[in-house]
Coordinates of C-alpha atoms in Angstrom, one line a residue:
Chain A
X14 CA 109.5 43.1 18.5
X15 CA 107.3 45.5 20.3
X16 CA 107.3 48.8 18.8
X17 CA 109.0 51.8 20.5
X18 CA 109.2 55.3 19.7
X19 CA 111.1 58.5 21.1
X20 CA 108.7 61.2 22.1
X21 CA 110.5 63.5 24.2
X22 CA 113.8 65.3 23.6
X23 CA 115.6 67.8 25.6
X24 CA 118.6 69.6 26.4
X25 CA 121.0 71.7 27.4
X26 CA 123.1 74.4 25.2
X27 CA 126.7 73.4 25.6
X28 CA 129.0 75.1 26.7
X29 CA 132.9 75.3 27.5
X30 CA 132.7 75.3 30.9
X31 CA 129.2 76.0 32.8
X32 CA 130.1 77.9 35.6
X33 CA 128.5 77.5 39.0
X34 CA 126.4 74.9 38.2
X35 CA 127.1 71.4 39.1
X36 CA 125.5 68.4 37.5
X37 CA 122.6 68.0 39.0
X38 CA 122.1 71.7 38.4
X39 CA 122.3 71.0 34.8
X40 CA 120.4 68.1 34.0
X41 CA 117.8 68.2 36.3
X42 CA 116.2 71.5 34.1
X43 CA 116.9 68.9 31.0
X44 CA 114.9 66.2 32.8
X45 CA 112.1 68.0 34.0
X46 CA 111.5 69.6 29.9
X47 CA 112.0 66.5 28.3
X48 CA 109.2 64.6 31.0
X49 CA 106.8 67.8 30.2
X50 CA 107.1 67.3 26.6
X51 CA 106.4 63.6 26.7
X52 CA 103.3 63.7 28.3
X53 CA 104.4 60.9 31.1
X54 CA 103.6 61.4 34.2
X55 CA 106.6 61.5 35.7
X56 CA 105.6 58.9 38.6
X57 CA 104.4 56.7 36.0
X58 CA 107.3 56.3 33.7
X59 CA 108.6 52.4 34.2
X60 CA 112.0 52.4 33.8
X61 CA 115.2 55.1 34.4
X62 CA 118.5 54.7 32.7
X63 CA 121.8 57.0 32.2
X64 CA 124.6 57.4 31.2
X65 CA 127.9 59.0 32.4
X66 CA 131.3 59.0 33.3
X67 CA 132.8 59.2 37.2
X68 CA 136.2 60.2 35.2
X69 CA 134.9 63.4 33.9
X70 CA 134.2 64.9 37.5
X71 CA 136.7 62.7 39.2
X72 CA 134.1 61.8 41.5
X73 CA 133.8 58.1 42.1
X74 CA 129.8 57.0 42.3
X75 CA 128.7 60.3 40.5
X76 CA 126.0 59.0 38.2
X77 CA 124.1 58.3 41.7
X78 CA 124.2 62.1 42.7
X79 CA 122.6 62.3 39.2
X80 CA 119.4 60.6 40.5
X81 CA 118.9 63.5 42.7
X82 CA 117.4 65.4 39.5
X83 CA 115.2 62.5 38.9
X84 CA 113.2 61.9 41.9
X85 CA 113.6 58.8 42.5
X86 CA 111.4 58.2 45.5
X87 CA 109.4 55.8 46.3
X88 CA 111.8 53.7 44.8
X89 CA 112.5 53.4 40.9
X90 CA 113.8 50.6 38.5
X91 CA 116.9 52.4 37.8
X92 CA 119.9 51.5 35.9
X93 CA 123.1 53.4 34.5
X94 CA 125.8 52.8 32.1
X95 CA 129.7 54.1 32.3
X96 CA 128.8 54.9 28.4
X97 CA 127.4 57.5 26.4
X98 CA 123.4 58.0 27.0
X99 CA 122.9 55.8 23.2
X100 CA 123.5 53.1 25.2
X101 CA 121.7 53.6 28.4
X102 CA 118.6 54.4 25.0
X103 CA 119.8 51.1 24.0
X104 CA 118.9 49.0 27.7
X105 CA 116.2 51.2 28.0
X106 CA 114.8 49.8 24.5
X107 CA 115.5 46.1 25.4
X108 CA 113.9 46.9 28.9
X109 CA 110.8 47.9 27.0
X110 CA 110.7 44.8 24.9
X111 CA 110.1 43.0 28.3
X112 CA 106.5 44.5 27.9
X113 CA 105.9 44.8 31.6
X114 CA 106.2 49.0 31.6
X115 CA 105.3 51.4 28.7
X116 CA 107.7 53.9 29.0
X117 CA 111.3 54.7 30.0
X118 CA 113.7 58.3 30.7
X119 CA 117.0 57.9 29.4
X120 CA 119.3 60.7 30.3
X121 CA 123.2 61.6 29.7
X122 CA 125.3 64.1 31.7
X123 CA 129.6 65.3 31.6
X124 CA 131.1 67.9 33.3
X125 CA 134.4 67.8 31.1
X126 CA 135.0 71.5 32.0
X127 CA 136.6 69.9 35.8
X128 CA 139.6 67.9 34.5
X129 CA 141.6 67.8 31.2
X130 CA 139.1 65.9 29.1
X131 CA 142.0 65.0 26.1
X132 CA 144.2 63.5 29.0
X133 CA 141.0 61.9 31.0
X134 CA 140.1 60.0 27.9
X135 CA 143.7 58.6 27.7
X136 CA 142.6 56.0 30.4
X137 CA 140.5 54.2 28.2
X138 CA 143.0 53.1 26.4
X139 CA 145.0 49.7 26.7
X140 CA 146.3 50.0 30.4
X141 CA 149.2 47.6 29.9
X142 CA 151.2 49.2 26.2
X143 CA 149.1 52.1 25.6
X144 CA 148.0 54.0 28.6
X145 CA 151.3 54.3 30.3
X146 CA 152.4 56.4 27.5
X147 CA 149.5 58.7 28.1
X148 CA 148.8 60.0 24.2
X149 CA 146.0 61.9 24.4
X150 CA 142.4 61.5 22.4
X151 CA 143.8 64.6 20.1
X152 CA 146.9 62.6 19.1
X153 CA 145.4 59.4 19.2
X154 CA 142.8 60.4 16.7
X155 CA 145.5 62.6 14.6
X156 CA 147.1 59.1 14.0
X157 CA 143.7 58.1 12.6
X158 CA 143.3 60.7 10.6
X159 CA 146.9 60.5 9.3
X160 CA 146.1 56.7 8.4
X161 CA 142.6 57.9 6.6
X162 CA 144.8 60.4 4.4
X163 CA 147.0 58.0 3.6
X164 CA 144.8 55.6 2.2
X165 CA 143.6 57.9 -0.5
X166 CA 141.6 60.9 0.9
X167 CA 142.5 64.6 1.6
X168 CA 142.4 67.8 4.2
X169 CA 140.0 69.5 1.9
X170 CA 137.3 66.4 2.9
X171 CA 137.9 67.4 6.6
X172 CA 137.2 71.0 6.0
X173 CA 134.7 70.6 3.9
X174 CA 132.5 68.6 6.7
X175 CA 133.8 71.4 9.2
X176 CA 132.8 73.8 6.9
X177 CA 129.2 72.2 6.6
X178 CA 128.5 71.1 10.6
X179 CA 129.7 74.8 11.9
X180 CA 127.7 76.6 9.5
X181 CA 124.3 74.6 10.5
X182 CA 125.1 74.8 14.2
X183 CA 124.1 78.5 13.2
X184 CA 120.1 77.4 13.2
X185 CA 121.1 75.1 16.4
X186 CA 120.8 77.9 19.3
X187 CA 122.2 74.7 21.6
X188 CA 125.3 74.5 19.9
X189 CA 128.5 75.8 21.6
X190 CA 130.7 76.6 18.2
X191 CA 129.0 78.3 15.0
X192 CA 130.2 79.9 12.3
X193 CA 130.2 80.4 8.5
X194 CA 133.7 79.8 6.8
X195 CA 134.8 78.5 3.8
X196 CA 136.8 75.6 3.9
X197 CA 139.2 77.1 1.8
X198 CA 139.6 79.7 4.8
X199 CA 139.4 77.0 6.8
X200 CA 142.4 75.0 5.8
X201 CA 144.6 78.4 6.3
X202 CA 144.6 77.4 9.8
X203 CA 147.6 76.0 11.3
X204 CA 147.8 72.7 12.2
X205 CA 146.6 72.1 16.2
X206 CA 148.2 68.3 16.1
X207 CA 148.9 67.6 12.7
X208 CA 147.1 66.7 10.6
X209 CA 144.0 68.1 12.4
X210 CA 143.4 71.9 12.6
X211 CA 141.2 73.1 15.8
X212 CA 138.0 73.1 13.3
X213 CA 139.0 69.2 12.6
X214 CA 138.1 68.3 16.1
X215 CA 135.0 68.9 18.7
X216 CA 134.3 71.4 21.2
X217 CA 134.7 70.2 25.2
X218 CA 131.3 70.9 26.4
X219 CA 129.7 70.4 29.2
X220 CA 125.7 69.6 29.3
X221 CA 123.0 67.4 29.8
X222 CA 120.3 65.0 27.2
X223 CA 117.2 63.4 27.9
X224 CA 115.2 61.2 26.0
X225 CA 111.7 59.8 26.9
X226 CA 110.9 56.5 25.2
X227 CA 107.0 55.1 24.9
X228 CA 106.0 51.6 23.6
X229 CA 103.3 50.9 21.2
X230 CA 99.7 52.6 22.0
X231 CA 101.4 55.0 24.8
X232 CA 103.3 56.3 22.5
X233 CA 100.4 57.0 20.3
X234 CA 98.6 58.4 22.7
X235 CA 101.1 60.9 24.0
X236 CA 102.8 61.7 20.5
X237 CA 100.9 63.1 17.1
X238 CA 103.9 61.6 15.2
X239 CA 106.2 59.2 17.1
X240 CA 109.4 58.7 16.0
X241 CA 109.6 54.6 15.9
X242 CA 112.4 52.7 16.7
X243 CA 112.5 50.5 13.6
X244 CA 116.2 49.0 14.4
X245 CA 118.9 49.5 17.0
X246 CA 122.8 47.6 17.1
X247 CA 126.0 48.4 18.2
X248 CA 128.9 46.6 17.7
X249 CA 132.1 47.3 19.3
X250 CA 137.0 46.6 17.5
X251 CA 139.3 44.8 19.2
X252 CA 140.7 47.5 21.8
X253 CA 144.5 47.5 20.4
X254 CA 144.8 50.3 18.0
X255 CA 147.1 48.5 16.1
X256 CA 145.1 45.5 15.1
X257 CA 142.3 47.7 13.7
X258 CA 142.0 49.0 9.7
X259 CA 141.3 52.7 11.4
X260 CA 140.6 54.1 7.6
X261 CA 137.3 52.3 7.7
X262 CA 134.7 51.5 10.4
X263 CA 134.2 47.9 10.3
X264 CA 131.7 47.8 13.7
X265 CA 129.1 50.9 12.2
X266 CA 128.5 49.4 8.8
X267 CA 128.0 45.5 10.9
X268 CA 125.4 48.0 13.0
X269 CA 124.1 49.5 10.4
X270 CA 123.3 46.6 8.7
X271 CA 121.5 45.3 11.4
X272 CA 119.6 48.6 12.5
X273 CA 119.0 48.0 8.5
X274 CA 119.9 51.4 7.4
X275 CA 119.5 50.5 3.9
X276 CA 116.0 48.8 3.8
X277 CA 114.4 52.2 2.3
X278 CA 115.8 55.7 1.6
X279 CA 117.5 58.1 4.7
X280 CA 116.2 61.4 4.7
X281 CA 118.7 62.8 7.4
X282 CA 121.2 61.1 9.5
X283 CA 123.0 62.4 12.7
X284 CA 126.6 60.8 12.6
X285 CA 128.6 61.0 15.9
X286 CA 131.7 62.1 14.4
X287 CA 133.6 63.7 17.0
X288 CA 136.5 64.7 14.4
X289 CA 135.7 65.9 10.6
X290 CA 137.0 62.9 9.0
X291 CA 135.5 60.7 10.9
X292 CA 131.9 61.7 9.4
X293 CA 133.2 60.3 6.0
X294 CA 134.5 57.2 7.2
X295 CA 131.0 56.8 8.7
X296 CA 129.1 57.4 5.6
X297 CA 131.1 55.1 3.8
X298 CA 130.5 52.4 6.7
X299 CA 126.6 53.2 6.4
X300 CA 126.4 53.5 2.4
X301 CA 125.0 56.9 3.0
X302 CA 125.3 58.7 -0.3
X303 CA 125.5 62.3 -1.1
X304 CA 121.7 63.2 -1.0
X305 CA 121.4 62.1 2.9
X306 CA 121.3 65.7 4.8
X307 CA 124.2 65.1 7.6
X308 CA 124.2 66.4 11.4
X309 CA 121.7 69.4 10.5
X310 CA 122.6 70.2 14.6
X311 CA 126.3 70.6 13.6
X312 CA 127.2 67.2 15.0
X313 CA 129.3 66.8 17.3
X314 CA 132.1 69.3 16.3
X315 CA 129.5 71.9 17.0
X316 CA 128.7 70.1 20.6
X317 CA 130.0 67.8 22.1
X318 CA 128.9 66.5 25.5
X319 CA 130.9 63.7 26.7
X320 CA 128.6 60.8 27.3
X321 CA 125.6 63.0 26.2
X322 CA 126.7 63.8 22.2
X323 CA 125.3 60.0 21.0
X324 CA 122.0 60.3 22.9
X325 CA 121.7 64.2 21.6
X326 CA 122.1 62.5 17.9
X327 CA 119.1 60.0 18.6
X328 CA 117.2 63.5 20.1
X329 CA 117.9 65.6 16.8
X330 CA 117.4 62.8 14.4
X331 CA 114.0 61.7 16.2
X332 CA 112.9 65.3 16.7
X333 CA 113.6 65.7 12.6
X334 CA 111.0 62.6 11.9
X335 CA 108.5 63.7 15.0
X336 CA 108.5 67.6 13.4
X337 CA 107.5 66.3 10.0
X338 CA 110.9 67.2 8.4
X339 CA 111.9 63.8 7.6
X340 CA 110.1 60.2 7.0
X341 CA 113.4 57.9 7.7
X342 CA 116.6 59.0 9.7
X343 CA 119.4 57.5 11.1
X344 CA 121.2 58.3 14.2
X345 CA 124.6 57.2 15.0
X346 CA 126.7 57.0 18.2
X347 CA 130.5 56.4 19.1
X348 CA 132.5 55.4 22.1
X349 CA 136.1 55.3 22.7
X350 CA 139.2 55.8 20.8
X351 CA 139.0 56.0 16.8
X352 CA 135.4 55.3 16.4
X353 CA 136.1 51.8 18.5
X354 CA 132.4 51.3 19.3
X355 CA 129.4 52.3 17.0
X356 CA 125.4 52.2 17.7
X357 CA 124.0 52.9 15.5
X358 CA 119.4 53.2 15.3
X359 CA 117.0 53.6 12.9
X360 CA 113.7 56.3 13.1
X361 CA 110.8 56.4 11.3
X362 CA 107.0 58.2 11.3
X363 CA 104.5 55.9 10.2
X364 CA 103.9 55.0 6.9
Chain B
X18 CA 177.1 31.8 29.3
X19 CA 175.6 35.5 30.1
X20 CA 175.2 36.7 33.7
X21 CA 171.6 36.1 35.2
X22 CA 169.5 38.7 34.4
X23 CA 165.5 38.4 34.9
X24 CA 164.1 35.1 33.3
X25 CA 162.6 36.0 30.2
X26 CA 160.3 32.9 30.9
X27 CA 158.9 34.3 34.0
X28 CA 155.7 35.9 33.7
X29 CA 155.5 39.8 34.7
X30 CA 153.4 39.5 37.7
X31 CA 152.7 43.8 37.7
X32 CA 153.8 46.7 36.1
X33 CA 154.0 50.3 37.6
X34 CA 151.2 52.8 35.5
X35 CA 151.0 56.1 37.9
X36 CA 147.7 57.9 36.9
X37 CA 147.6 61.7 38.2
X38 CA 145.0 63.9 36.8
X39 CA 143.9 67.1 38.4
X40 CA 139.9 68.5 38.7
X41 CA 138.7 71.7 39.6
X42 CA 136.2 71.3 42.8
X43 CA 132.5 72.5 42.0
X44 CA 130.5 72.7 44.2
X45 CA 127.4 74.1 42.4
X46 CA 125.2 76.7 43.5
X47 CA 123.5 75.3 46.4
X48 CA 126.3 74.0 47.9
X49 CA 128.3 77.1 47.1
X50 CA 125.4 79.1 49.3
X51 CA 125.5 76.7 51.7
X52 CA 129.7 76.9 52.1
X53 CA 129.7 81.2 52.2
X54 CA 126.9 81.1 54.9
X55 CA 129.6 78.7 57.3
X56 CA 132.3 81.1 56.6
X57 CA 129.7 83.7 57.8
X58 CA 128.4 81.7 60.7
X59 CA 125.4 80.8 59.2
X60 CA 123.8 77.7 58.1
X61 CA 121.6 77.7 55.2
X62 CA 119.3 75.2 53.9
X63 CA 117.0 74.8 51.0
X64 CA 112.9 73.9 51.2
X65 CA 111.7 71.5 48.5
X66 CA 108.4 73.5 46.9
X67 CA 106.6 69.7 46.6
X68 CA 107.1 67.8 50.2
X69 CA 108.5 70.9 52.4
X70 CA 111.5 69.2 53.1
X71 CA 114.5 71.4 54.2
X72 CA 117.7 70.0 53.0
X73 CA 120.9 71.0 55.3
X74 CA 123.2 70.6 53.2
X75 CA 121.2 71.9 50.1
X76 CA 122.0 70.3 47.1
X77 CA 119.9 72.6 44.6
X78 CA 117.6 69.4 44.5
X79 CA 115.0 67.5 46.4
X80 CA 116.2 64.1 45.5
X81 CA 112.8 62.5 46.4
X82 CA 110.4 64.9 44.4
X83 CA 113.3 65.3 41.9
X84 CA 112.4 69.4 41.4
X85 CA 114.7 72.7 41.9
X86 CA 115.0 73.8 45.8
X87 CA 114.7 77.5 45.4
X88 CA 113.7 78.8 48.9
X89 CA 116.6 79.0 51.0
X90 CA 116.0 78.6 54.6
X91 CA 118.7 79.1 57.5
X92 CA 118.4 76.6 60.2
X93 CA 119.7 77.0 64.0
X94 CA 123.6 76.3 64.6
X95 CA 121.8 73.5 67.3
X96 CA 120.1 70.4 67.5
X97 CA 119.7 66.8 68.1
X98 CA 121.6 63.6 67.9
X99 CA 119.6 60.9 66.0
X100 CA 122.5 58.5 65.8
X101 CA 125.9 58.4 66.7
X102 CA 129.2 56.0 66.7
X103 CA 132.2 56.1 69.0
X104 CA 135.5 56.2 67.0
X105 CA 138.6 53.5 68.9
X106 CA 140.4 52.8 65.8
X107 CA 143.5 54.7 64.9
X108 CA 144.1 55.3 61.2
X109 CA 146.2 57.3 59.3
X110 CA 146.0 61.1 58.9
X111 CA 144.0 61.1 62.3
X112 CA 144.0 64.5 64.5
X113 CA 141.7 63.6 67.2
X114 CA 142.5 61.7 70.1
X115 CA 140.5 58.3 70.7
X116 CA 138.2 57.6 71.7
X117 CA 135.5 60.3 69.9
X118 CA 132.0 60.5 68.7
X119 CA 131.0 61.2 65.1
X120 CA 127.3 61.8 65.2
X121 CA 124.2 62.7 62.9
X122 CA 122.8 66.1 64.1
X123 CA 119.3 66.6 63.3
X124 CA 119.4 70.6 62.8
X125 CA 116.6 72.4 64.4
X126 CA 114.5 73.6 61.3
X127 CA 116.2 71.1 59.3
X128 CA 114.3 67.6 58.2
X129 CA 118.5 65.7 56.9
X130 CA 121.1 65.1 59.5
X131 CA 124.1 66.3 59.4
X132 CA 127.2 65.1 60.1
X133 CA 129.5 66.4 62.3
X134 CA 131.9 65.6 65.3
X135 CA 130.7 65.9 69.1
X136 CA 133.3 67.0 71.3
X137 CA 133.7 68.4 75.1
X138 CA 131.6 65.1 76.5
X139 CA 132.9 61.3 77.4
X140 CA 131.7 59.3 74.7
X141 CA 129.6 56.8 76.9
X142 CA 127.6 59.7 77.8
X143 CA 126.6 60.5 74.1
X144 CA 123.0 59.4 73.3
X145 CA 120.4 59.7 70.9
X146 CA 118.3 63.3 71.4
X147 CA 120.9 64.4 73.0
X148 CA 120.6 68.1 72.4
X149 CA 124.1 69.7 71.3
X150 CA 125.3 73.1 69.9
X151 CA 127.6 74.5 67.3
X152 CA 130.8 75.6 68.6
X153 CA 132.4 78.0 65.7
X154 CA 135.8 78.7 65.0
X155 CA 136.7 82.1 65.6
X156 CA 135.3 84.5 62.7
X157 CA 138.7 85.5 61.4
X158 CA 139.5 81.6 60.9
X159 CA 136.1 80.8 59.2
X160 CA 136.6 79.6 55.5
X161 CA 133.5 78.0 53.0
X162 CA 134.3 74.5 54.7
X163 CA 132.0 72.8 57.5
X164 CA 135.7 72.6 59.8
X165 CA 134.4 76.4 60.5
X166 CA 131.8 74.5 62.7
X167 CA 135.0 72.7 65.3
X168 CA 132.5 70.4 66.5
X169 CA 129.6 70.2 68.0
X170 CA 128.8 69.6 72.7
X171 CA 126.0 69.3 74.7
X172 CA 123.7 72.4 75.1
X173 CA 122.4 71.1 78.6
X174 CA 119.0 71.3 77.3
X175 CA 116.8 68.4 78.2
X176 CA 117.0 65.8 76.0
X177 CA 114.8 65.7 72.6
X178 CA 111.2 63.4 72.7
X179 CA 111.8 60.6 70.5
X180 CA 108.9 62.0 68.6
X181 CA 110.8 64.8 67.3
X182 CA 113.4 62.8 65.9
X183 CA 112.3 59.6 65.4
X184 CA 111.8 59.6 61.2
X185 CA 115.2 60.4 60.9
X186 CA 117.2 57.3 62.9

């Protein structure tokens, strides 16, 4: 395998609903930092990826507007995937292994602020049983989380990794919801679809992510301490909620195997765990114990871009190894309902 | 025996599943500049600060360069036909009569064609640089869409040099 490494992160601070501004308007600011900071020229980077969502704006063809904040002229290899921007990472990495370009912009944008993002995510579901009901992703999830408790676990779990992600969004100035409360204050809250509170589930943001990746001596050259690629999977559960154990996550710990999360120790991990409980069920399916720092960003129920949160995980976890803060991390993406598809990518400095 | 009802062993061939969602329309800023100046009568554009390109509509980006189009420029309500079609097939929802022109108007000032309708002319005497002219709906009836230009008709000047024209057909 040739060796990658992310050397560029950037984005935007979410927010609820960014007014004015369309998506081009956002990202292109996020693309033009993270190029800077690689070092690429931006005419010489081989391959462009993103990822989006032509739901989100109800626009059809709206990842290609998207290319308007890339420049994209002469000509570009170009790709895109209806998926979070871990994924479009994940093409760009196997593109790199072809070993015929050096270097590769992955972005991620959503708009979620233009529609009503809990009933646009219903449409993911099963068309035929499922989607004609229209549950939204609240309920849907709040059926997960009732099936978690069930199995042994409590609400003080959830509000105790509420507690934890809203009060480190406070040293994230990108994050969209901080604050520092107890969970014991937290579980006072009433119930917003039982049994999740509003703290038990993420923010709708809207934003932008960029990545820049660099193989082997680029990325050396361009980066005093690359983060490396040292393993990348995803795996993906049957897409009938019913056929799935939903108190455990079957496809992360397969990806986490084979990302190899637990060759050597993880300093920090960034779990994509849109709703609190979720973040547990994840550890458990990575064997990450209780001396791994989790989501020092706040995770995703401190900001959560649709199609941009899983690429902003890979950002933070590889800006955590790059910035000398950790040797080892481990960032995680999700996709779908009830944690259905799981990348999940392991980042290291050199030894 | 029970009375014949559907056969159970008959496969469902479709099912109904109505999808309605609602968005809010957003423009962004560029566009939202570009959709006040119409109601206003005015047609403004934006100049990429890399390859000079004005963009009519702006879209807050040069999508070659791939930078931020800060420098608005407004462009002349006139200008030149680099391509057109003529319109003979009926379809639904249509309010013009057939046969029309739909034609890409190369604004003077402006290096994108716009698109727009060409009206007060037969259509086999629409060519390409053809000069033509805004016609604007009445101020009072102007609103931030491009149906505040009606259409667009010949000016009478003498026709554009291909020269003008000819790196945007």
């Amino acid at each position: 395998m040739r060796d990658v490494a992310v050397v560029a992160f950037a984005q935007s601070r979410a927010v609820r609903a960014e007014e004015g501004a369309n998506e081009v308007e956002i990202l292109m600011p996020v693309v033009s930092a993270a190029i800077e900071r690689s070092g690429v020229p931006r005419k010489e980077i081989g391959f462009t990826v993103s990822g989006s969502c032509d739901y989100l704006a109800g626009v059809p063809f709206a990842f290609v507007q998207g290319l308007d904040a890339v420049g994209a002229w002469p000509p570009i290899r170009e790709s895109h995937v209806e998926m979070d921007g871990a994924w479009a990472l994940y093409e760009a990495w196997v593109r790199l292994q072809h070993g015929d370009v050096d270097s590769a912009l992955v972005y991620a944008f959503g708009k979620s602020s233009l529609g009503d993002l809990p009933q646009v995510l219903t449409l993911q579901l099963d068309p035929y049983c499922m989607a004609p009901l229209w549950p939204d992703s609240i309920s849907i999830a709040a059926l997960q989380a009732r099936a978690w408790l069930e199995a042994g676990h409590d609400e003080r779990e959830m509000a105790e990794v509420a507690a934890r992600s809203r009060k480190a969004a406070l040293a994230n100035p990108m994050a969209q919801v901080a604050q520092d409360l107890t969970p014991e204050e937290l579980l006072k809250q009433p119930y917003l679809v039982s049994p999740l509170r509003r703290h038990d589930c993420p923010p709708i943001s809207d934003g932008a992510a960029a990545v820049v990746l660099a193989a082997g001596g680029l990325a050396r050259e361009v980066s005093e301490r690359p983060a490396w690629i040292r393993g990348i999977d995803h795996r993906i559960e049957p897409h009938g909620l019913g056929v799935r154990d939903l108190t455990h996550s079957p496809s992360t710990r397969l990806a986490g195997e084979r990302a190899g999360v637990g060759r050597a120790t993880v300093d920090v991990a960034e779990l994509h765990a849109p709703f609190s409980f979720q973040e547990v069920i994840l550890r458990q399916a990575l064997g990450l114990g209780p001396d791994v720092e989790v989501n020092p960003s706040g995770g995703a129920l401190a900001a959560n871009v649709m199609m941009g949160a899983g690429l902003v995980r890979i950002g933070e976890a590889a800006g955590r190894v790059s910035d000398g803060g950790a040797g080892r991390a481990v960032a995680h993406a999700t996709s779908g309902p009830c944690l259905q598809q799981n990348l999940v990518c392991v980042l290291e400095a050199d030894q | 025996m029970t009375e014949a009802g559907p056969d159970p062993n008959e496969p469902v061939r479709s099912i109904r599943a109505p999808v309605h969602l609602e968005y809010h329309f957003m423009p962004g800023r560029a566009s939202s500049r570009f959709l006040r100046g119409v109601e206003q009568g005015r047609l403004l554009g934006q100049r990429c600060p890399q390859c000079a390109k004005v963009y009519v509509p702006p879209r807050g980006a040069c999508a070659a360069c791939g930078v931020p189009t800060d420098e608005e420029v407004e462009v002349a309500d006139r200008g030149t036909v680099t391509t057109f079609c003529v319109v003979n097939v009926p379809f639904h929802g249509q309010k013009i009569k057939l046969p029309y022109v739909s034609a890409t108007i190369l604004l003077d000032g402006a290096d994108i064609g716009l698109f727009h309708l060409l009206q007060e002319v037969d259509a086999e005497k629409v060519h390409m640089g053809m000069r033509v002219e805004a016609v604007w709906a009445p101020p009072e009836q102007r609103k931030p869409t491009l149906e505040s230009i009606l259409h667009f008709r010949p000016s009478g000047e003498p026709d554009a040099d291909y020269e003008t024209y000819k790196d945007h057909v």
